[in-house]
CSV table of C-alpha atoms in Angstrom, one decimal:
chain,number,residue,atom,x,y,z
A,1,MET,CA,27.6,-14.4,20.9
A,2,GLN,CA,24.6,-12.4,21.6
A,3,ARG,CA,26.5,-9.1,21.2
A,4,ILE,CA,27.7,-10.2,17.8
A,5,GLN,CA,24.1,-11.1,16.8
A,6,VAL,CA,22.8,-7.7,18.1
A,7,PHE,CA,25.5,-6.0,16.0
A,8,ASP,CA,24.6,-8.2,13.0
A,9,ALA,CA,20.9,-7.3,13.1
A,10,TRP,CA,21.7,-3.6,12.9
A,11,GLY,CA,21.2,-1.8,9.6
A,12,LYS,CA,24.4,-0.9,7.9
A,13,PRO,CA,25.0,1.5,5.1
A,14,GLY,CA,25.4,-0.2,1.8
A,15,GLY,CA,26.4,0.8,-1.8
A,16,GLY,CA,24.3,3.0,-4.0
A,17,MET,CA,23.5,5.8,-1.6
A,18,PHE,CA,24.0,8.4,-4.4
A,19,GLU,CA,21.4,6.4,-6.4
A,20,GLY,CA,18.8,6.6,-3.7
A,21,ASN,CA,19.6,3.6,-1.6
A,22,LEU,CA,18.7,5.2,1.7
A,23,GLY,CA,17.1,2.3,3.5
A,24,HIS,CA,19.3,0.1,5.7
A,25,LEU,CA,16.9,-1.9,7.6
A,26,GLY,CA,19.0,-4.8,9.1
A,27,ASP,CA,17.5,-8.0,10.0
A,28,TYR,CA,14.2,-7.8,11.8
A,29,ASP,CA,13.7,-11.4,12.5
A,30,GLU,CA,17.1,-12.1,13.8
A,31,CYS,CA,16.7,-9.2,16.2
A,32,VAL,CA,13.3,-10.1,17.8
A,33,ASP,CA,14.3,-13.8,18.0
A,34,LEU,CA,17.3,-12.9,20.0
A,35,GLU,CA,17.5,-13.8,23.7
A,36,ILE,CA,20.1,-12.2,26.0
A,37,PRO,CA,20.3,-14.3,29.1
A,38,GLU,CA,22.9,-12.2,30.8
A,39,LEU,CA,20.6,-9.2,30.9
A,40,LYS,CA,17.6,-9.4,33.3
A,41,ASP,CA,14.4,-7.9,32.6
A,42,PRO,CA,14.0,-4.8,35.0
A,43,ASP,CA,10.3,-5.3,35.3
A,44,ASP,CA,10.6,-9.0,35.9
A,45,PRO,CA,13.9,-10.2,37.2
A,46,SER,CA,12.9,-13.9,36.7
A,47,LYS,CA,13.0,-13.3,33.0
A,48,HIS,CA,15.9,-12.2,30.7
A,49,GLN,CA,15.7,-9.5,28.1
A,50,ARG,CA,15.2,-10.1,24.4
A,51,GLY,CA,16.1,-8.2,21.2
A,52,LYS,CA,14.1,-5.1,20.3
A,53,TYR,CA,13.9,-3.9,16.8
A,54,CYS,CA,13.6,0.0,16.2
A,55,LEU,CA,13.3,1.7,12.9
A,56,SER,CA,14.8,5.2,12.8
A,57,GLU,CA,14.5,8.0,10.1
A,58,PHE,CA,16.7,10.9,9.5
A,59,GLN,CA,16.0,14.0,7.4
A,60,PRO,CA,18.8,16.5,6.8
A,61,LEU,CA,18.1,20.1,7.6
A,62,LEU,CA,16.8,21.8,4.5
A,63,PRO,CA,15.2,25.0,3.6
A,64,PRO,CA,11.3,25.1,3.6
A,65,LYS,CA,9.8,22.9,1.1
A,66,PRO,CA,8.3,25.0,-1.8
A,67,GLN,CA,4.7,24.5,-2.7
A,68,LEU,CA,5.6,23.1,-6.2
A,69,TYR,CA,8.8,21.4,-7.1
A,70,THR,CA,9.8,18.8,-9.6
A,71,LEU,CA,12.3,15.9,-9.7
A,72,TYR,CA,14.8,18.2,-11.3
A,73,HIS,CA,14.4,21.0,-8.8
A,74,VAL,CA,17.7,22.5,-7.3
A,75,ILE,CA,17.4,24.1,-3.9
A,76,PRO,CA,18.4,27.9,-4.6
A,77,GLU,CA,20.3,28.0,-1.3
A,78,LEU,CA,22.6,25.2,-2.5
A,79,ARG,CA,23.4,26.4,-6.1
A,80,ASN,CA,26.9,27.4,-5.2
A,81,ILE,CA,27.7,23.9,-4.1
A,82,SER,CA,25.6,22.0,-6.6
A,83,ALA,CA,27.5,23.6,-9.5
A,84,LYS,CA,30.7,21.7,-8.4
A,85,GLN,CA,31.5,18.3,-9.9
A,86,THR,CA,32.2,16.7,-6.6
A,87,SER,CA,30.5,14.2,-4.2
A,88,PHE,CA,29.3,17.3,-2.2
A,89,GLY,CA,28.0,18.9,-5.5
A,90,ALA,CA,26.1,15.7,-6.4
A,91,THR,CA,24.6,15.6,-2.9
A,92,ALA,CA,23.4,19.3,-3.2
A,93,ARG,CA,22.0,18.6,-6.5
A,94,ASN,CA,19.9,15.7,-5.1
A,95,ALA,CA,19.1,17.4,-1.9
A,96,HIS,CA,15.5,18.2,-2.9
A,97,TRP,CA,14.8,14.4,-2.8
A,98,PHE,CA,14.9,14.6,1.0
A,99,TYR,CA,11.6,16.5,0.9
A,100,LEU,CA,10.3,13.0,-0.1
A,101,LEU,CA,12.9,10.5,1.1
A,102,ARG,CA,14.4,9.8,4.5
A,103,PHE,CA,17.5,7.9,5.6
A,104,ARG,CA,16.2,4.9,7.4
A,105,MET,CA,18.3,2.6,9.6
A,106,GLY,CA,17.1,-0.4,11.7
A,107,ALA,CA,18.5,-0.8,15.2
A,108,CYS,CA,18.6,-3.8,17.4
A,109,VAL,CA,18.9,-3.1,21.1
A,110,PRO,CA,18.0,-4.9,24.4
A,111,SER,CA,14.3,-4.9,25.2
A,112,ALA,CA,14.8,-2.7,28.3
A,113,CYS,CA,15.8,0.2,26.1
A,114,THR,CA,13.1,2.9,25.7
A,115,LYS,CA,12.2,4.7,22.5
A,116,GLU,CA,14.0,7.7,23.9
A,117,ASP,CA,17.2,5.7,24.6
A,118,VAL,CA,17.1,4.5,21.0
A,119,HIS,CA,16.5,8.1,19.7
A,120,ASN,CA,19.6,9.4,21.7
A,121,ILE,CA,21.7,6.5,20.2
A,122,MET,CA,20.6,7.1,16.6
A,123,ALA,CA,20.9,10.9,16.9
A,124,GLN,CA,24.6,10.6,17.6
A,125,ILE,CA,25.2,9.1,14.1
A,126,PRO,CA,24.5,12.3,12.1
A,127,SER,CA,25.9,14.4,15.1
A,128,GLN,CA,29.3,12.6,14.8
A,129,LEU,CA,29.2,13.3,11.1
A,130,ASN,CA,28.4,17.0,11.6
A,131,ILE,CA,25.2,16.6,9.7
A,132,LYS,CA,22.3,18.6,11.0
A,133,GLY,CA,18.8,17.3,10.8
A,134,THR,CA,15.8,15.6,12.5
A,135,THR,CA,16.0,12.0,13.9
A,136,ASP,CA,12.7,10.2,14.5
A,137,ILE,CA,12.1,6.7,15.9
A,138,VAL,CA,9.2,5.3,13.8
A,139,ASN,CA,8.4,2.2,15.9
A,140,CYS,CA,10.0,-0.3,18.3
A,141,GLU,CA,8.8,-3.9,18.4
A,142,THR,CA,9.7,-7.0,20.5
A,143,LYS,CA,8.5,-10.5,19.9
A,144,GLN,CA,5.2,-11.0,21.5
A,145,SER,CA,3.1,-14.2,22.1
A,146,PHE,CA,0.2,-14.8,19.8
A,147,THR,CA,-3.0,-13.7,21.5
A,148,VAL,CA,-6.6,-13.1,20.2
A,149,THR,CA,-8.6,-10.2,21.4
A,150,ASN,CA,-12.4,-10.3,22.2
A,151,GLY,CA,-12.9,-7.9,19.1
A,152,GLN,CA,-10.9,-10.4,16.9
A,153,ILE,CA,-13.0,-13.3,18.2
A,154,ALA,CA,-16.2,-11.4,17.4
A,155,VAL,CA,-15.0,-10.7,13.8
A,156,LEU,CA,-13.9,-14.3,13.4
A,157,ALA,CA,-17.4,-15.4,14.7
A,158,VAL,CA,-19.1,-13.1,12.1
A,159,ILE,CA,-16.9,-14.4,9.2
A,160,GLY,CA,-17.6,-18.0,10.4
A,161,LEU,CA,-21.3,-17.4,10.4
A,162,PHE,CA,-21.2,-16.0,6.8
A,163,ALA,CA,-19.1,-18.9,5.7
A,164,LEU,CA,-21.5,-21.4,7.2
A,165,LEU,CA,-24.5,-19.6,5.5
A,166,MET,CA,-22.6,-19.7,2.2
A,167,VAL,CA,-21.8,-23.6,2.5
A,168,ILE,CA,-25.5,-24.3,3.4
A,169,GLY,CA,-27.0,-22.0,0.8
A,170,THR,CA,-24.7,-23.4,-1.9
A,171,SER,CA,-25.4,-26.9,-1.0
A,172,LEU,CA,-29.1,-26.3,-1.0
A,173,ASP,CA,-28.9,-24.5,-4.2
A,174,VAL,CA,-27.0,-27.2,-6.0
A,175,VAL,CA,-29.2,-30.0,-4.7
A,176,THR,CA,-32.3,-28.3,-5.8
A,177,ILE,CA,-31.0,-27.6,-9.3
A,178,LEU,CA,-29.9,-31.3,-9.6
A,179,ARG,CA,-33.3,-32.6,-8.4
A,180,GLN,CA,-35.1,-30.3,-10.8
A,181,GLY,CA,-33.1,-31.5,-13.7
A,182,GLU,CA,-34.9,-30.6,-17.0
A,183,ASP,CA,-38.3,-30.1,-15.4
A,184,PRO,CA,-39.5,-26.5,-16.2
A,185,GLU,CA,-41.6,-26.3,-13.0
A,186,PRO,CA,-39.4,-25.2,-10.1
A,187,PRO,CA,-39.9,-27.3,-6.9
A,188,THR,CA,-42.2,-26.0,-4.3
A,189,ILE,CA,-39.4,-25.4,-1.8
A,190,THR,CA,-38.0,-22.5,-4.0
A,191,LYS,CA,-41.0,-20.5,-3.0
A,192,LYS,CA,-40.2,-20.7,0.7
A,193,THR,CA,-38.8,-17.6,2.5
A,194,PHE,CA,-36.1,-19.5,4.3
A,195,TYR,CA,-34.9,-21.0,1.0
A,196,LYS,CA,-34.7,-17.6,-0.7
A,197,VAL,CA,-32.6,-16.2,2.4
A,198,LEU,CA,-30.2,-19.2,2.2
A,199,VAL,CA,-29.8,-19.3,-1.5
A,200,SER,CA,-29.0,-15.6,-1.4
A,201,PHE,CA,-25.6,-16.8,0.1
A,202,SER,CA,-25.1,-19.5,-2.6
A,203,ALA,CA,-21.7,-19.2,-4.3
A,204,TYR,CA,-23.0,-20.9,-7.4
A,205,THR,CA,-26.0,-18.6,-8.0
A,206,ASN,CA,-24.1,-15.4,-7.2
A,207,TYR,CA,-21.2,-16.5,-9.4
A,208,MET,CA,-23.5,-17.2,-12.3
A,209,LYS,CA,-25.1,-13.8,-12.0
A,210,LEU,CA,-21.7,-12.2,-11.8
A,211,ILE,CA,-20.5,-13.7,-15.1
A,212,ASN,CA,-23.9,-13.4,-16.9
A,213,VAL,CA,-23.5,-11.0,-19.9
A,214,SER,CA,-26.9,-11.6,-21.5
A,215,GLN,CA,-29.0,-8.5,-22.2
A,216,LYS,CA,-32.6,-8.0,-22.5
A,217,GLU,CA,-34.0,-6.1,-25.6
A,218,GLU,CA,-35.3,-3.2,-23.4
A,219,ASN,CA,-31.9,-2.8,-21.6
A,220,LYS,CA,-29.8,-1.7,-24.5
A,221,HIS,CA,-26.7,0.4,-23.7
A,222,LEU,CA,-23.5,1.5,-25.3
A,223,SER,CA,-21.2,-1.5,-25.1
A,224,ALA,CA,-18.2,0.7,-26.2
A,225,VAL,CA,-18.4,2.5,-22.7
A,226,ASN,CA,-17.4,-0.8,-21.1
A,227,GLY,CA,-14.1,-0.8,-23.0
A,228,VAL,CA,-13.6,2.9,-22.1
A,229,ARG,CA,-14.3,2.1,-18.5
A,230,TYR,CA,-11.9,-0.9,-18.5
A,231,ILE,CA,-9.0,1.3,-20.0
A,232,THR,CA,-9.8,4.0,-17.5
A,233,VAL,CA,-9.7,1.8,-14.5
A,234,THR,CA,-6.5,0.1,-15.6
A,235,TRP,CA,-5.0,3.6,-16.1
A,236,VAL,CA,-5.9,4.7,-12.6
A,237,ILE,CA,-4.5,1.5,-11.0
A,238,VAL,CA,-1.2,1.9,-12.7
A,239,GLY,CA,-0.9,5.6,-12.1
A,240,HIS,CA,-1.6,5.2,-8.4
A,241,SER,CA,0.8,2.3,-8.1
A,242,TYR,CA,3.5,4.8,-8.9
A,243,LEU,CA,1.9,7.8,-6.9
A,244,TYR,CA,1.6,6.0,-3.6
A,245,ALA,CA,4.7,3.8,-3.8
A,246,ASP,CA,7.1,3.7,-0.9
A,247,TYR,CA,10.1,5.2,-2.5
A,248,ASN,CA,12.2,4.7,0.6
A,249,GLN,CA,12.0,0.9,-0.2
A,250,MET,CA,13.7,1.3,-3.6
A,251,THR,CA,17.4,0.7,-3.8
A,252,GLN,CA,17.7,3.2,-6.8
A,253,GLY,CA,14.9,5.7,-6.0
A,254,MET,CA,16.7,8.6,-7.7
A,255,ARG,CA,16.7,6.8,-11.0
A,256,LEU,CA,13.0,7.9,-11.2
A,257,ALA,CA,14.2,11.2,-12.5
A,258,LYS,CA,15.2,9.4,-15.7
A,259,LEU,CA,11.6,8.0,-16.4
A,260,PRO,CA,9.6,11.2,-17.4
A,261,PRO,CA,11.5,11.8,-20.6
A,262,ASN,CA,10.8,8.2,-21.8
A,263,PHE,CA,7.9,8.1,-24.3
A,264,TRP,CA,6.3,5.0,-22.8
A,265,PHE,CA,6.2,6.6,-19.4
A,266,GLN,CA,3.9,9.4,-20.6
A,267,ALA,CA,0.8,7.3,-19.9
A,268,ILE,CA,1.9,7.2,-16.2
A,269,ALA,CA,3.2,10.7,-15.9
A,270,ASN,CA,-0.2,12.0,-17.4
A,271,ALA,CA,-2.3,9.7,-15.3
A,272,MET,CA,-4.3,12.6,-14.0
A,273,LEU,CA,-6.2,12.6,-17.4
A,274,THR,CA,-8.0,9.7,-16.3
A,275,VAL,CA,-10.4,12.0,-14.4
A,276,ASP,CA,-11.5,13.5,-17.8
A,277,THR,CA,-12.5,10.2,-19.1
A,278,PHE,CA,-14.9,9.9,-16.2
A,279,PHE,CA,-16.5,13.2,-17.1
A,280,LEU,CA,-16.7,12.0,-20.7
A,281,MET,CA,-18.6,8.8,-19.8
A,282,SER,CA,-20.8,10.7,-17.3
A,283,GLY,CA,-21.8,13.2,-19.9
A,284,MET,CA,-22.3,10.6,-22.6
A,285,ARG,CA,-24.6,8.7,-20.2
A,286,VAL,CA,-26.7,11.7,-19.5
A,287,HIS,CA,-27.0,12.4,-23.3
A,288,VAL,CA,-28.0,8.9,-24.2
A,289,LEU,CA,-30.6,8.7,-21.5
A,290,SER,CA,-32.0,12.1,-22.4
A,291,SER,CA,-32.2,11.3,-26.2
A,292,GLN,CA,-33.9,7.9,-25.5
A,293,ARG,CA,-36.5,9.4,-23.3
A,294,PRO,CA,-39.9,9.6,-25.2
A,295,THR,CA,-41.0,13.2,-25.7
A,296,LYS,CA,-44.6,14.2,-24.9
A,297,GLY,CA,-44.6,17.4,-26.9
A,298,LYS,CA,-42.4,19.8,-28.8
A,299,VAL,CA,-40.0,22.0,-26.7
């Protein structure tokens, strides 16, 4: 039964490989939860082995990556093959994707297997298919009991201290506000140093400051800049969500080549222009501050 489960937890090639489905991760939880009673742990014979999940990556052998290339780049050394309307031709036309993507496959092995053992096993797959390339084992994991280190305890203690101060400060702040009511004169306790320190952690007071949009007459500023700032930050977030995406996780990663010609995708394809808006706002801010400064004489 355990052998079947080990095989079941392995990653297996699925459909859509020509569309960029290159990740065959298997079942992590099934693997690490697996117990293998018939195999004893070599380090402790009184215990049996468990399942170990390892993630491998394979990159086919390619010419050196050019400094600049696009989604439509065709590797010059493969032009003779890429011109053919065959499966090999389609592979050659999309070979440049492997500068960015990797074949990834999950392996489930007994816990006594080392990283080198798994590497030797996974390297046999492309070797048997006569495909040259580089095989790497990203990581191997087994199920571990939950433990808390001294460093984690220290961090939790600091977080707990801040949480306690926030509860005390918020409670003290709210009670003081309720007792004051409509009395314009603040209570004497508000002048105490310990009160000011505790209330600085108050969730209520800090929240009210955060959402306060009132402005004093002497603090006039260009409100329109806030709109430009919002658009810019949103633009940056959307652009980076595509830039730093893990394309190996996509089942149809190669369909990305169809997005740039789309009109609505231009905002993302040209997200680098967001830097220019920061320069615009900085220059505008300097100009406004300079023009509002009172002059003492003629220049």
